[in-house]
Tab-separated table of C-alpha atoms in Angstrom:
chain	number	residue	atom	x	y	z
I	1	UNK	CA	0.000	0.000	0.000
I	2	UNK	CA	1.310	3.447	-0.882
I	3	UNK	CA	2.018	6.016	1.813
I	4	UNK	CA	-0.297	8.607	0.274
I	5	UNK	CA	-3.243	6.278	0.763
I	6	UNK	CA	-3.000	6.531	4.541
I	7	UNK	CA	-4.372	10.099	4.711
I	8	UNK	CA	-4.123	11.683	8.156
I	9	UNK	CA	-1.649	8.995	9.263
I	10	UNK	CA	0.648	9.076	6.250
I	11	UNK	CA	3.769	9.622	8.385
I	12	UNK	CA	2.898	6.923	10.904
I	13	UNK	CA	1.910	3.246	11.064
I	14	UNK	CA	3.120	0.476	13.328
I	15	UNK	CA	6.158	1.574	15.348
I	16	UNK	CA	8.480	-1.368	15.989
I	17	UNK	CA	12.183	-1.352	16.833
I	18	UNK	CA	12.454	2.384	16.296
I	19	UNK	CA	10.833	2.498	12.843
I	20	UNK	CA	7.415	3.245	11.358
I	21	UNK	CA	6.109	0.551	9.029
I	22	UNK	CA	2.972	-1.059	7.663
I	23	UNK	CA	1.514	-4.418	8.609
I	24	UNK	CA	3.137	-7.365	6.883
I	25	UNK	CA	-0.193	-8.127	5.219
I	26	UNK	CA	-0.773	-4.442	4.300
I	27	UNK	CA	-4.217	-4.763	5.940
I	28	UNK	CA	-5.731	-1.491	7.159
I	29	UNK	CA	-8.597	-0.046	9.190
I	30	UNK	CA	-10.528	3.154	8.532
I	31	UNK	CA	-10.646	6.064	10.970
I	32	UNK	CA	-13.783	8.220	10.867
I	33	UNK	CA	-14.141	11.910	11.728
I	34	UNK	CA	-17.200	11.939	14.039
I	35	UNK	CA	-18.013	15.504	12.960
I	36	UNK	CA	-18.502	14.582	9.312
I	37	UNK	CA	-18.720	10.764	9.286
I	38	UNK	CA	-15.997	10.846	6.624
I	39	UNK	CA	-12.827	8.751	6.486
I	40	UNK	CA	-9.816	10.782	7.610
I	41	UNK	CA	-7.224	8.066	7.207
I	42	UNK	CA	-6.191	4.437	7.266
I	43	UNK	CA	-4.094	2.714	9.899
I	44	UNK	CA	-2.346	-0.669	9.765
I	45	UNK	CA	-4.089	-3.765	11.100
I	46	UNK	CA	-1.340	-5.771	12.775
I	47	UNK	CA	-1.343	-9.569	12.516
I	48	UNK	CA	0.358	-12.113	14.772
I	49	UNK	CA	3.699	-11.777	13.010
I	50	UNK	CA	3.676	-8.005	13.543
I	51	UNK	CA	2.875	-8.541	17.207
I	52	UNK	CA	5.701	-11.059	17.547
I	53	UNK	CA	8.046	-8.461	16.079
I	54	UNK	CA	6.851	-5.940	18.655
I	55	UNK	CA	7.334	-8.446	21.488
I	56	UNK	CA	10.862	-9.236	20.358
I	57	UNK	CA	11.635	-5.538	19.980
I	58	UNK	CA	10.306	-4.735	23.465
I	59	UNK	CA	12.300	-7.620	24.985
I	60	UNK	CA	15.553	-6.307	23.528
I	61	UNK	CA	14.584	-2.755	24.422
I	62	UNK	CA	13.932	-3.719	28.044
I	63	UNK	CA	17.421	-5.146	28.500
I	64	UNK	CA	19.032	-1.874	27.432
I	65	UNK	CA	16.593	0.556	29.053
I	66	UNK	CA	16.498	-1.029	32.505
I	67	UNK	CA	20.304	-0.775	32.560
I	68	UNK	CA	20.130	2.938	31.725
I	69	UNK	CA	20.747	5.160	34.749
I	70	UNK	CA	17.756	7.003	36.209
I	71	UNK	CA	19.390	10.341	35.436
I	72	UNK	CA	19.806	9.401	31.783
I	73	UNK	CA	16.205	8.158	31.602
I	74	UNK	CA	15.115	11.443	33.172
I	75	UNK	CA	16.919	13.482	30.514
I	76	UNK	CA	15.140	11.601	27.733
I	77	UNK	CA	11.721	12.012	29.346
I	78	UNK	CA	12.297	15.709	29.881
I	79	UNK	CA	13.203	16.093	26.213
I	80	UNK	CA	10.010	14.236	25.267
I	81	UNK	CA	7.996	16.768	27.266
I	82	UNK	CA	9.740	19.639	25.491
I	83	UNK	CA	9.153	18.137	22.033
I	84	UNK	CA	5.441	17.657	22.765
I	85	UNK	CA	5.113	21.267	23.882
I	86	UNK	CA	6.935	22.483	20.757
I	87	UNK	CA	4.495	20.508	18.589
I	88	UNK	CA	1.419	21.171	20.726
I	89	UNK	CA	-0.551	22.981	18.033
I	90	UNK	CA	0.069	20.282	15.425
I	91	UNK	CA	-0.820	17.507	17.860
I	92	UNK	CA	-3.965	19.330	18.990
I	93	UNK	CA	-5.055	19.863	15.383
I	94	UNK	CA	-4.555	16.169	14.665
I	95	UNK	CA	-6.519	15.240	17.785
I	96	UNK	CA	-9.451	17.450	16.827
I	97	UNK	CA	-9.456	16.039	13.297
I	98	UNK	CA	-9.883	12.476	14.538
I	99	UNK	CA	-12.058	13.035	17.644
I	100	UNK	CA	-14.070	16.148	16.787
I	101	UNK	CA	-13.411	17.666	20.218
I	102	UNK	CA	-13.054	21.462	20.409
I	103	UNK	CA	-9.556	22.640	19.578
I	104	UNK	CA	-9.216	24.391	22.948
I	105	UNK	CA	-9.787	21.055	24.700
I	106	UNK	CA	-7.266	19.341	22.415
I	107	UNK	CA	-4.663	21.983	23.235
I	108	UNK	CA	-5.233	21.525	26.938
I	109	UNK	CA	-4.972	17.753	26.669
I	110	UNK	CA	-1.726	17.964	24.710
I	111	UNK	CA	-0.161	20.094	27.432
I	112	UNK	CA	-1.429	17.644	30.059
I	113	UNK	CA	0.255	14.805	28.154
I	114	UNK	CA	3.522	16.763	28.206
I	115	UNK	CA	3.068	17.239	31.964
I	116	UNK	CA	3.145	13.463	32.421
I	117	UNK	CA	6.576	13.152	30.836
I	118	UNK	CA	7.867	16.131	32.783
I	119	UNK	CA	6.572	14.688	36.065
I	120	UNK	CA	8.034	11.225	35.513
I	121	UNK	CA	11.342	12.700	34.396
I	122	UNK	CA	11.650	13.652	38.068
I	123	UNK	CA	10.029	10.560	39.585
I	124	UNK	CA	12.459	8.208	37.832
I	125	UNK	CA	15.193	9.687	40.056
I	126	UNK	CA	13.113	9.132	43.196
I	127	UNK	CA	12.569	5.376	43.158
I	128	UNK	CA	13.598	4.867	46.746
I	129	UNK	CA	14.378	1.507	48.326
I	130	UNK	CA	14.451	0.647	51.999
I	131	UNK	CA	17.009	-0.564	54.548
I	132	UNK	CA	15.771	-2.765	57.377
I	133	UNK	CA	17.824	-3.247	60.513
I	134	UNK	CA	18.789	-6.889	61.043
I	135	UNK	CA	18.182	-8.667	64.300
I	136	UNK	CA	21.867	-9.512	64.553
I	137	UNK	CA	24.925	-7.455	63.682
I	138	UNK	CA	25.981	-9.760	60.829
I	139	UNK	CA	22.700	-9.463	58.858
I	140	UNK	CA	21.839	-6.793	56.307
I	141	UNK	CA	18.334	-6.464	54.847
I	142	UNK	CA	17.235	-4.203	52.010
I	143	UNK	CA	14.305	-3.715	49.645
I	144	UNK	CA	14.999	-2.462	46.128
I	145	UNK	CA	12.557	-1.664	43.356
I	146	UNK	CA	13.138	-2.973	39.853
I	147	UNK	CA	11.214	-2.494	36.582
I	148	UNK	CA	8.466	-5.073	36.197
I	149	UNK	CA	9.410	-5.798	32.569
I	150	UNK	CA	7.655	-5.464	29.226
I	151	UNK	CA	4.374	-3.546	29.544
I	152	UNK	CA	1.332	-4.030	27.303
I	153	UNK	CA	-0.620	-0.763	27.450
I	154	UNK	CA	-4.163	-0.380	26.094
I	155	UNK	CA	-5.720	3.060	25.864
I	156	UNK	CA	-9.131	4.589	25.138
I	157	UNK	CA	-10.269	7.108	22.514
I	158	UNK	CA	-11.770	9.856	24.665
I	159	UNK	CA	-8.395	11.332	25.714
I	160	UNK	CA	-6.147	9.897	23.010
I	161	UNK	CA	-2.965	11.704	24.100
I	162	UNK	CA	-3.287	12.007	27.877
I	163	UNK	CA	-4.322	8.421	28.575
I	164	UNK	CA	-1.409	6.742	26.784
I	165	UNK	CA	0.978	9.417	28.120
I	166	UNK	CA	0.132	8.420	31.698
I	167	UNK	CA	1.105	4.835	30.955
I	168	UNK	CA	4.099	5.408	28.693
I	169	UNK	CA	5.766	8.072	30.859
I	170	UNK	CA	5.403	6.117	34.100
I	171	UNK	CA	6.567	2.851	32.526
I	172	UNK	CA	9.589	4.465	30.891
I	173	UNK	CA	10.426	6.259	34.118
I	174	UNK	CA	10.431	2.918	35.950
I	175	UNK	CA	12.804	1.406	33.381
I	176	UNK	CA	10.243	-0.740	31.539
I	177	UNK	CA	9.760	-1.161	27.813
I	178	UNK	CA	6.279	-0.668	26.365
I	179	UNK	CA	4.005	-1.937	23.618
I	180	UNK	CA	1.133	0.534	23.394
I	181	UNK	CA	-2.120	-0.105	21.577
I	182	UNK	CA	-4.074	3.151	21.078
I	183	UNK	CA	-7.793	3.154	20.364
I	184	UNK	CA	-8.554	2.607	16.692
I	185	UNK	CA	-11.030	5.523	16.727
I	186	UNK	CA	-8.247	8.051	17.464
I	187	UNK	CA	-4.729	6.619	17.117
I	188	UNK	CA	-2.936	9.655	15.704
I	189	UNK	CA	-2.446	11.521	18.977
I	190	UNK	CA	-0.633	8.546	20.496
I	191	UNK	CA	1.393	8.135	17.318
I	192	UNK	CA	2.502	11.752	17.682
I	193	UNK	CA	3.640	11.023	21.252
I	194	UNK	CA	5.639	8.047	20.037
I	195	UNK	CA	7.272	10.240	17.383
I	196	UNK	CA	8.152	12.750	20.104
I	197	UNK	CA	9.811	9.954	22.101
I	198	UNK	CA	11.734	8.882	19.005
I	199	UNK	CA	12.923	12.421	18.260
I	200	UNK	CA	13.869	12.954	21.923
I	201	UNK	CA	16.366	10.095	21.671
I	202	UNK	CA	14.514	7.159	23.191
I	203	UNK	CA	16.398	4.043	22.005
I	204	UNK	CA	14.734	1.744	19.490
I	205	UNK	CA	12.745	-1.116	20.980
I	206	UNK	CA	11.964	0.633	24.261
I	207	UNK	CA	8.609	1.906	22.977
I	208	UNK	CA	6.527	0.131	20.343
I	209	UNK	CA	3.061	0.897	18.944
I	210	UNK	CA	0.599	-1.461	17.299
I	211	UNK	CA	-2.860	-0.868	15.830
I	212	UNK	CA	-5.615	-3.124	14.587
I	213	UNK	CA	-8.118	-5.532	16.074
I	214	UNK	CA	-8.230	-5.014	19.848
I	215	UNK	CA	-9.265	-8.584	20.674
I	216	UNK	CA	-6.505	-10.133	18.579
I	217	UNK	CA	-3.849	-7.768	19.922
I	218	UNK	CA	-4.826	-8.135	23.581
I	219	UNK	CA	-5.015	-11.922	23.421
I	220	UNK	CA	-1.689	-12.267	21.641
I	221	UNK	CA	0.283	-9.797	23.730
I	222	UNK	CA	-1.074	-10.869	27.113
I	223	UNK	CA	-0.494	-14.551	26.314
I	224	UNK	CA	3.200	-13.891	25.693
I	225	UNK	CA	5.526	-14.710	28.606
I	226	UNK	CA	7.538	-11.627	27.618
I	227	UNK	CA	4.759	-9.327	28.888
I	228	UNK	CA	4.815	-8.950	32.667
I	229	UNK	CA	2.500	-5.982	33.142
I	230	UNK	CA	-0.846	-5.048	31.572
I	231	UNK	CA	-2.415	-1.620	31.909
I	232	UNK	CA	-5.798	-0.605	30.533
I	233	UNK	CA	-7.982	2.454	30.349
I	234	UNK	CA	-11.383	1.317	29.123
I	235	UNK	CA	-14.823	0.109	30.056
I	236	UNK	CA	-15.482	-2.151	33.019
I	237	UNK	CA	-16.547	-4.995	30.724
I	238	UNK	CA	-13.330	-4.786	28.716
I	239	UNK	CA	-11.417	-4.623	31.979
I	240	UNK	CA	-12.960	-7.873	33.173
I	241	UNK	CA	-11.982	-9.537	29.908
I	242	UNK	CA	-8.384	-8.306	30.189
I	243	UNK	CA	-8.197	-9.494	33.795
I	244	UNK	CA	-9.238	-12.994	32.738
I	245	UNK	CA	-6.524	-13.049	30.087
I	246	UNK	CA	-3.909	-11.736	32.513
I	247	UNK	CA	-4.837	-14.285	35.177
I	248	UNK	CA	-3.476	-17.175	33.107
I	249	UNK	CA	0.015	-15.710	33.213
I	250	UNK	CA	-0.271	-14.080	36.661
I	251	UNK	CA	0.481	-10.698	35.106
I	252	UNK	CA	0.724	-7.514	37.138
I	253	UNK	CA	-2.346	-5.442	36.201
I	254	UNK	CA	-3.601	-1.888	36.616
I	255	UNK	CA	-7.039	-0.832	35.436
I	256	UNK	CA	-8.707	2.548	35.036
I	257	UNK	CA	-12.246	1.545	34.170
I	258	UNK	CA	-15.759	2.946	34.000
I	259	UNK	CA	-17.250	5.577	36.232
I	260	UNK	CA	-20.633	7.046	37.100
I	261	UNK	CA	-19.652	10.018	39.228
I	262	UNK	CA	-22.174	11.319	41.767
I	263	UNK	CA	-22.455	15.018	42.570
I	264	UNK	CA	-23.989	15.810	45.951
I	265	UNK	CA	-25.077	19.430	46.324
I	266	UNK	CA	-26.054	20.368	49.875
I	267	UNK	CA	-28.454	23.132	50.805
I	268	UNK	CA	-25.722	25.518	51.984
I	269	UNK	CA	-24.159	25.637	48.492
I	270	UNK	CA	-24.808	28.477	46.052
I	271	UNK	CA	-27.171	26.747	43.571
I	272	UNK	CA	-26.354	28.911	40.544
I	273	UNK	CA	-22.559	28.772	41.013
I	274	UNK	CA	-22.668	25.026	41.701
I	275	UNK	CA	-24.881	24.372	38.672
I	276	UNK	CA	-22.669	26.330	36.283
I	277	UNK	CA	-19.509	24.741	37.707
I	278	UNK	CA	-20.737	21.175	37.289
I	279	UNK	CA	-22.400	21.874	33.933
I	280	UNK	CA	-19.120	23.158	32.515
I	281	UNK	CA	-17.466	19.876	33.545
I	282	UNK	CA	-20.418	17.709	32.515
I	283	UNK	CA	-20.390	18.764	28.868
I	284	UNK	CA	-16.616	18.751	28.444
I	285	UNK	CA	-15.660	16.394	25.605
I	286	UNK	CA	-19.384	15.893	24.979
I	287	UNK	CA	-19.720	14.057	28.309
I	288	UNK	CA	-17.199	11.412	27.230
I	289	UNK	CA	-15.018	11.610	30.338
I	290	UNK	CA	-14.608	8.773	32.813
I	291	UNK	CA	-14.747	11.188	35.759
I	292	UNK	CA	-17.516	13.285	34.214
I	293	UNK	CA	-20.197	14.225	36.765
I	294	UNK	CA	-23.061	11.993	35.735
I	295	UNK	CA	-25.593	11.711	38.590
I	296	UNK	CA	-26.743	14.852	40.375
I	297	UNK	CA	-28.244	14.707	43.872
I	298	UNK	CA	-29.438	18.159	44.942
I	299	UNK	CA	-30.970	19.151	48.260
I	300	UNK	CA	-34.671	19.883	47.954
I	301	UNK	CA	-34.292	23.451	49.312
I	302	UNK	CA	-32.166	24.562	46.346
I	303	UNK	CA	-33.361	22.001	43.803
I	304	UNK	CA	-35.380	24.221	41.467
I	305	UNK	CA	-32.867	27.111	41.168
I	306	UNK	CA	-30.073	24.572	40.584
I	307	UNK	CA	-32.053	22.872	37.795
I	308	UNK	CA	-32.952	26.191	36.172
I	309	UNK	CA	-29.334	27.408	36.175
I	310	UNK	CA	-28.078	24.068	34.838
I	311	UNK	CA	-30.591	24.098	31.982
I	312	UNK	CA	-29.791	27.718	31.035
I	313	UNK	CA	-26.081	26.914	30.826
I	314	UNK	CA	-26.662	23.788	28.740
I	315	UNK	CA	-28.996	25.510	26.298
I	316	UNK	CA	-26.479	28.307	25.668
I	317	UNK	CA	-23.586	26.052	24.668
I	318	UNK	CA	-22.486	26.254	21.038
I	319	UNK	CA	-22.491	22.887	19.225
I	320	UNK	CA	-20.269	22.197	16.253
I	321	UNK	CA	-17.106	20.618	14.839
I	322	UNK	CA	-14.068	21.007	17.041
I	323	UNK	CA	-12.217	22.809	14.265
I	324	UNK	CA	-14.724	25.686	14.520
I	325	UNK	CA	-13.321	28.169	17.062
I	326	UNK	CA	-16.820	28.995	18.310
I	327	UNK	CA	-17.686	25.372	19.166
I	328	UNK	CA	-17.998	24.490	22.849
I	329	UNK	CA	-19.434	20.976	22.432
I	330	UNK	CA	-18.276	18.610	19.713
I	331	UNK	CA	-19.728	15.267	18.584
I	332	UNK	CA	-19.925	11.897	20.266
I	333	UNK	CA	-17.239	9.488	19.110
I	334	UNK	CA	-19.420	7.184	17.038
I	335	UNK	CA	-22.932	6.227	15.996
I	336	UNK	CA	-23.139	3.757	18.867
I	337	UNK	CA	-22.776	6.610	21.364
I	338	UNK	CA	-25.464	8.602	19.593
I	339	UNK	CA	-27.924	5.703	19.769
I	340	UNK	CA	-27.040	5.210	23.446
I	341	UNK	CA	-27.806	8.863	24.216
I	342	UNK	CA	-31.175	8.720	22.473
I	343	UNK	CA	-32.108	5.510	24.305
I	344	UNK	CA	-31.175	6.920	27.719
I	345	UNK	CA	-33.305	10.025	27.213
I	346	UNK	CA	-36.285	7.999	25.982
I	347	UNK	CA	-36.033	5.641	28.952
I	348	UNK	CA	-35.840	8.456	31.523
I	349	UNK	CA	-38.790	10.330	30.008
I	350	UNK	CA	-40.875	7.154	29.941
I	351	UNK	CA	-40.285	6.827	33.696
I	352	UNK	CA	-41.474	10.343	34.490
I	353	UNK	CA	-38.369	12.518	34.161
I	354	UNK	CA	-38.766	16.125	32.987
I	355	UNK	CA	-36.784	17.384	29.997
I	356	UNK	CA	-35.329	20.822	30.785
I	357	UNK	CA	-32.877	21.197	27.894
I	358	UNK	CA	-31.715	19.349	24.790
I	359	UNK	CA	-32.760	15.757	24.357
I	360	UNK	CA	-32.137	15.209	20.664
I	361	UNK	CA	-29.813	15.610	17.694
I	362	UNK	CA	-29.401	19.310	16.807
I	363	UNK	CA	-31.241	20.355	13.669
I	364	UNK	CA	-28.208	22.252	12.400
I	365	UNK	CA	-26.001	19.148	12.531
I	366	UNK	CA	-27.779	16.203	10.964
I	367	UNK	CA	-24.459	14.842	9.758
I	368	UNK	CA	-21.968	13.759	12.363
I	369	UNK	CA	-22.630	12.254	15.784
I	370	UNK	CA	-23.843	15.403	17.514
I	371	UNK	CA	-26.259	15.398	20.448
I	372	UNK	CA	-27.593	18.412	22.305
I	373	UNK	CA	-26.392	19.044	25.882
I	374	UNK	CA	-29.303	17.586	27.796
I	375	UNK	CA	-30.690	18.210	31.289
I	376	UNK	CA	-33.279	15.937	32.911
I	377	UNK	CA	-35.006	16.681	36.224
I	378	UNK	CA	-36.906	14.399	38.611
I	379	UNK	CA	-35.108	11.339	37.270
I	380	UNK	CA	-36.164	8.204	39.181
I	381	UNK	CA	-33.586	5.839	40.613
I	382	UNK	CA	-34.675	2.989	38.331
I	383	UNK	CA	-33.935	4.945	35.136
I	384	UNK	CA	-31.115	3.395	33.118
I	385	UNK	CA	-29.088	6.588	33.208
I	386	UNK	CA	-28.923	6.380	37.004
I	387	UNK	CA	-27.421	2.874	36.860
I	388	UNK	CA	-25.470	2.517	33.590
I	389	UNK	CA	-22.337	4.496	32.780
I	390	UNK	CA	-23.675	7.110	30.333
I	391	UNK	CA	-20.607	8.615	28.537
I	392	UNK	CA	-22.964	11.077	26.839
I	393	UNK	CA	-23.868	14.787	27.337
I	394	UNK	CA	-26.886	14.080	29.545
I	395	UNK	CA	-27.274	15.327	33.119
I	396	UNK	CA	-29.890	13.514	35.263
I	397	UNK	CA	-30.903	15.448	38.376
I	398	UNK	CA	-32.836	14.237	41.403
I	399	UNK	CA	-33.510	15.642	44.861
I	400	UNK	CA	-32.760	14.546	48.409
I	401	UNK	CA	-33.648	15.770	51.889
I	402	UNK	CA	-31.202	14.055	54.303
I	403	UNK	CA	-27.416	13.526	54.338
I	404	UNK	CA	-27.587	9.740	54.679
I	405	UNK	CA	-30.140	9.515	51.876
I	406	UNK	CA	-27.806	11.312	49.468
I	407	UNK	CA	-24.744	9.249	50.406
I	408	UNK	CA	-26.637	5.969	50.097
I	409	UNK	CA	-27.871	6.922	46.620
I	410	UNK	CA	-24.419	8.121	45.549
I	411	UNK	CA	-22.845	4.807	46.609
I	412	UNK	CA	-25.592	2.612	45.132
I	413	UNK	CA	-23.818	1.724	41.870
I	414	UNK	CA	-20.865	-0.663	41.391
I	415	UNK	CA	-18.655	2.155	40.087
I	416	UNK	CA	-16.304	4.136	42.317
I	417	UNK	CA	-14.006	6.286	40.222
I	418	UNK	CA	-14.829	9.911	41.119
I	419	UNK	CA	-17.358	11.854	43.139
I	420	UNK	CA	-18.074	15.496	43.909
I	421	UNK	CA	-19.428	17.436	46.886
I	422	UNK	CA	-20.684	21.015	47.049
I	423	UNK	CA	-21.098	22.623	50.455
I	424	UNK	CA	-19.883	25.720	52.296
I	425	UNK	CA	-19.679	23.719	55.532
I	426	UNK	CA	-16.292	22.184	56.293
I	427	UNK	CA	-17.952	19.570	58.492
I	428	UNK	CA	-20.547	18.548	55.896
I	429	UNK	CA	-18.106	18.467	52.980
I	430	UNK	CA	-15.490	16.519	54.955
I	431	UNK	CA	-17.943	13.885	56.141
I	432	UNK	CA	-19.453	13.540	52.657
I	433	UNK	CA	-16.062	13.248	50.937
I	434	UNK	CA	-15.005	10.547	53.378
I	435	UNK	CA	-18.297	8.665	52.987
I	436	UNK	CA	-18.265	8.514	49.173
I	437	UNK	CA	-16.950	5.201	47.857
I	438	UNK	CA	-14.707	6.758	45.211
I	439	UNK	CA	-11.011	6.815	44.464
I	440	UNK	CA	-11.127	10.587	43.897
I	441	UNK	CA	-13.372	13.278	45.366
I	442	UNK	CA	-13.639	16.949	44.464
I	443	UNK	CA	-15.001	19.315	47.095
I	444	UNK	CA	-16.354	22.502	45.485
I	445	UNK	CA	-13.994	21.550	42.658
I	446	UNK	CA	-14.275	19.624	39.394
I	447	UNK	CA	-10.689	19.568	38.082
I	448	UNK	CA	-9.287	16.376	39.583
I	449	UNK	CA	-6.762	15.165	37.014
I	450	UNK	CA	-3.192	16.460	37.115
I	451	UNK	CA	0.211	14.852	36.715
I	452	UNK	CA	1.149	15.204	40.376
I	453	UNK	CA	-1.945	13.481	41.832
I	454	UNK	CA	-2.942	9.789	41.822
I	455	UNK	CA	-5.759	8.906	39.418
I	456	UNK	CA	-7.825	5.753	39.850
I	457	UNK	CA	-10.900	4.172	41.375
I	458	UNK	CA	-12.485	1.682	43.736
I	459	UNK	CA	-14.954	-1.174	43.243
I	460	UNK	CA	-15.585	-1.956	39.560
I	461	UNK	CA	-13.861	1.251	38.486
I	462	UNK	CA	-10.512	-0.465	38.612
I	463	UNK	CA	-7.305	-1.019	40.540
I	464	UNK	CA	-3.963	0.713	40.772
I	465	UNK	CA	-3.204	4.399	40.295
I	466	UNK	CA	-1.855	6.525	37.471
I	467	UNK	CA	-0.103	9.833	38.012
I	468	UNK	CA	1.532	11.230	41.102
I	469	UNK	CA	4.266	9.542	43.088
I	470	UNK	CA	2.092	6.400	43.311
I	471	UNK	CA	1.844	6.021	39.530
I	472	UNK	CA	5.364	4.740	38.995
I	473	UNK	CA	4.933	2.004	41.596
I	474	UNK	CA	2.604	0.038	39.357
I	475	UNK	CA	5.571	-0.509	37.031
I	476	UNK	CA	7.983	-1.688	39.714
I	477	UNK	CA	8.532	-4.930	41.601
I	478	UNK	CA	9.878	-4.963	45.161
I	479	UNK	CA	12.864	-7.233	45.685
I	480	UNK	CA	13.929	-8.115	49.243
I	481	UNK	CA	17.630	-9.005	49.715
I	482	UNK	CA	18.980	-10.491	52.952
I	483	UNK	CA	22.733	-10.834	53.347
I	484	UNK	CA	24.702	-12.512	56.126
I	485	UNK	CA	28.239	-11.287	56.494
I	486	UNK	CA	30.720	-14.192	56.685
C-alpha cells in the first residue's frame, strides 16, 4: 500500500524497533471523523507476526533501558515533554481532526500529556528503596525496586494523548519497555507522542506501537511470557476480559475503568454557582469523560434554582465541529454513542423525568454524531441513566432531603471512580467526601486530574493508580535481599 493512501496517518503506522512501518499483510482499518462521518485516514491492522516483532523488539529494548541510569532516563523524558510542547498545536489539530473535540480542549490535553513526561522525568530519580535493621549485627536487609518488565498498554479514545501518556511516561520512568495499543477511533495523537519519544532520543525497541483488532492484539500480547505488566484504560466490561486473560500468566495489572460520578449538592451551596460549575465539567468532551459528573443529587431546598441554572447553561452552549473556534461541544465518538444517548433520554422520560434542555440531535447538525447538551429533572432511581455508565452529554438530576439519603444513593452503583461534593460547611463536605466510595473526590472543585496526583478508582472502576508519586509504583517490583556477612 502506498504512503499517500493513509491520509491523516501518512507519516505513521506500526512503530516497531524504532521504525514506522505497515503491517506485513498491508491490511488497514478506517478512521472516521465523528463531525462529518468521513474517512480521515487508514491505519495498519497488525497480525500475529507483527505482534511477535513488537514483542521481540520490546524484549531487547527492556534489556538496554532497565540498565540505563535514572538520570539518563530522566533526561530523555524531559526532552520528550519539550518536544510535545513544541508541537502542541500540530498535535492538537490532529486530535481534533480524529475526535471532533473542540480545539481548545485538544490543546489543553496535549499540554497535560507533556506534563506526564515532565513529572516522571523527576520521579524516575526518586525510586527509593528501603534498609531494614537486622536482628543480629551480621545481617543486612534491604528492599529495592526494579522495573516489572515489558508492559502491554491499552488506551481509550476519549483522551487519546493524555491516557497513553500516563502509561508510557510512568513505565519508561520505571525502566520498563512498552508496547502501546491506542484506540482505533483516534490513534494519531498517540502516534505523535511516540514520534516525540523517538525524536527525543529514546532508544529503538523501548517503545513500540501497534494498531488493529483489539481482541486479537490483547489476546496475543497478554499470552506472551515476555509481557509482565498489563495496563488498561477502558470500560469495566473490557477490563474484566483483560483481567481474565492476565490471570493465566499471573500478570501484574492496573485498570482505570468505567465511572458514574455522583455530585452531591447540599443546601448551603450556592445553587447557581454550583450548577454552572458542574455543567461546565459535565459537557466537556461531549460528556465522554470517565470522571464526568453523571448523577446529580441536589438538596430539595435549592433544587429548582439549581435545575434552572443548569438548563440555562446547557442551552447556551455552542455545538459544532471542534475545528470551529466557536464550538464548545463537539460530537460523540461514534454512531453507537449517539444511539445510546437517544435511548437513555427515551427511557428516563418514559419513567417520568422532565426534559429541561436538549434531548435530541441538533437540527443544524444532521451529519456527524452530535447530540444536544441535555438536562433531565426528577429522574427516578430505576432509570437506566442512574445505573449505567452514560458517557454522553446528559445530566440527570434528582432531589434529596437528608445527608444519609444522598450518600446511600451516591454509593448505590458498582462504580467508584470519582465523586463530587458542594457545600460551604467544612464539616458537611469533609464527612461527605469521606463517605463517598470513590477513588477521587472533588469538594467545590471539578478539576481532579493532574500529573502530580494519583488517578484511579475503587470497586468496579478499577485497581492501581496513574499519576503522582504512586503512579510509577505500578511498574515496579519490590525485591527483598537479605545478606549474612561471613
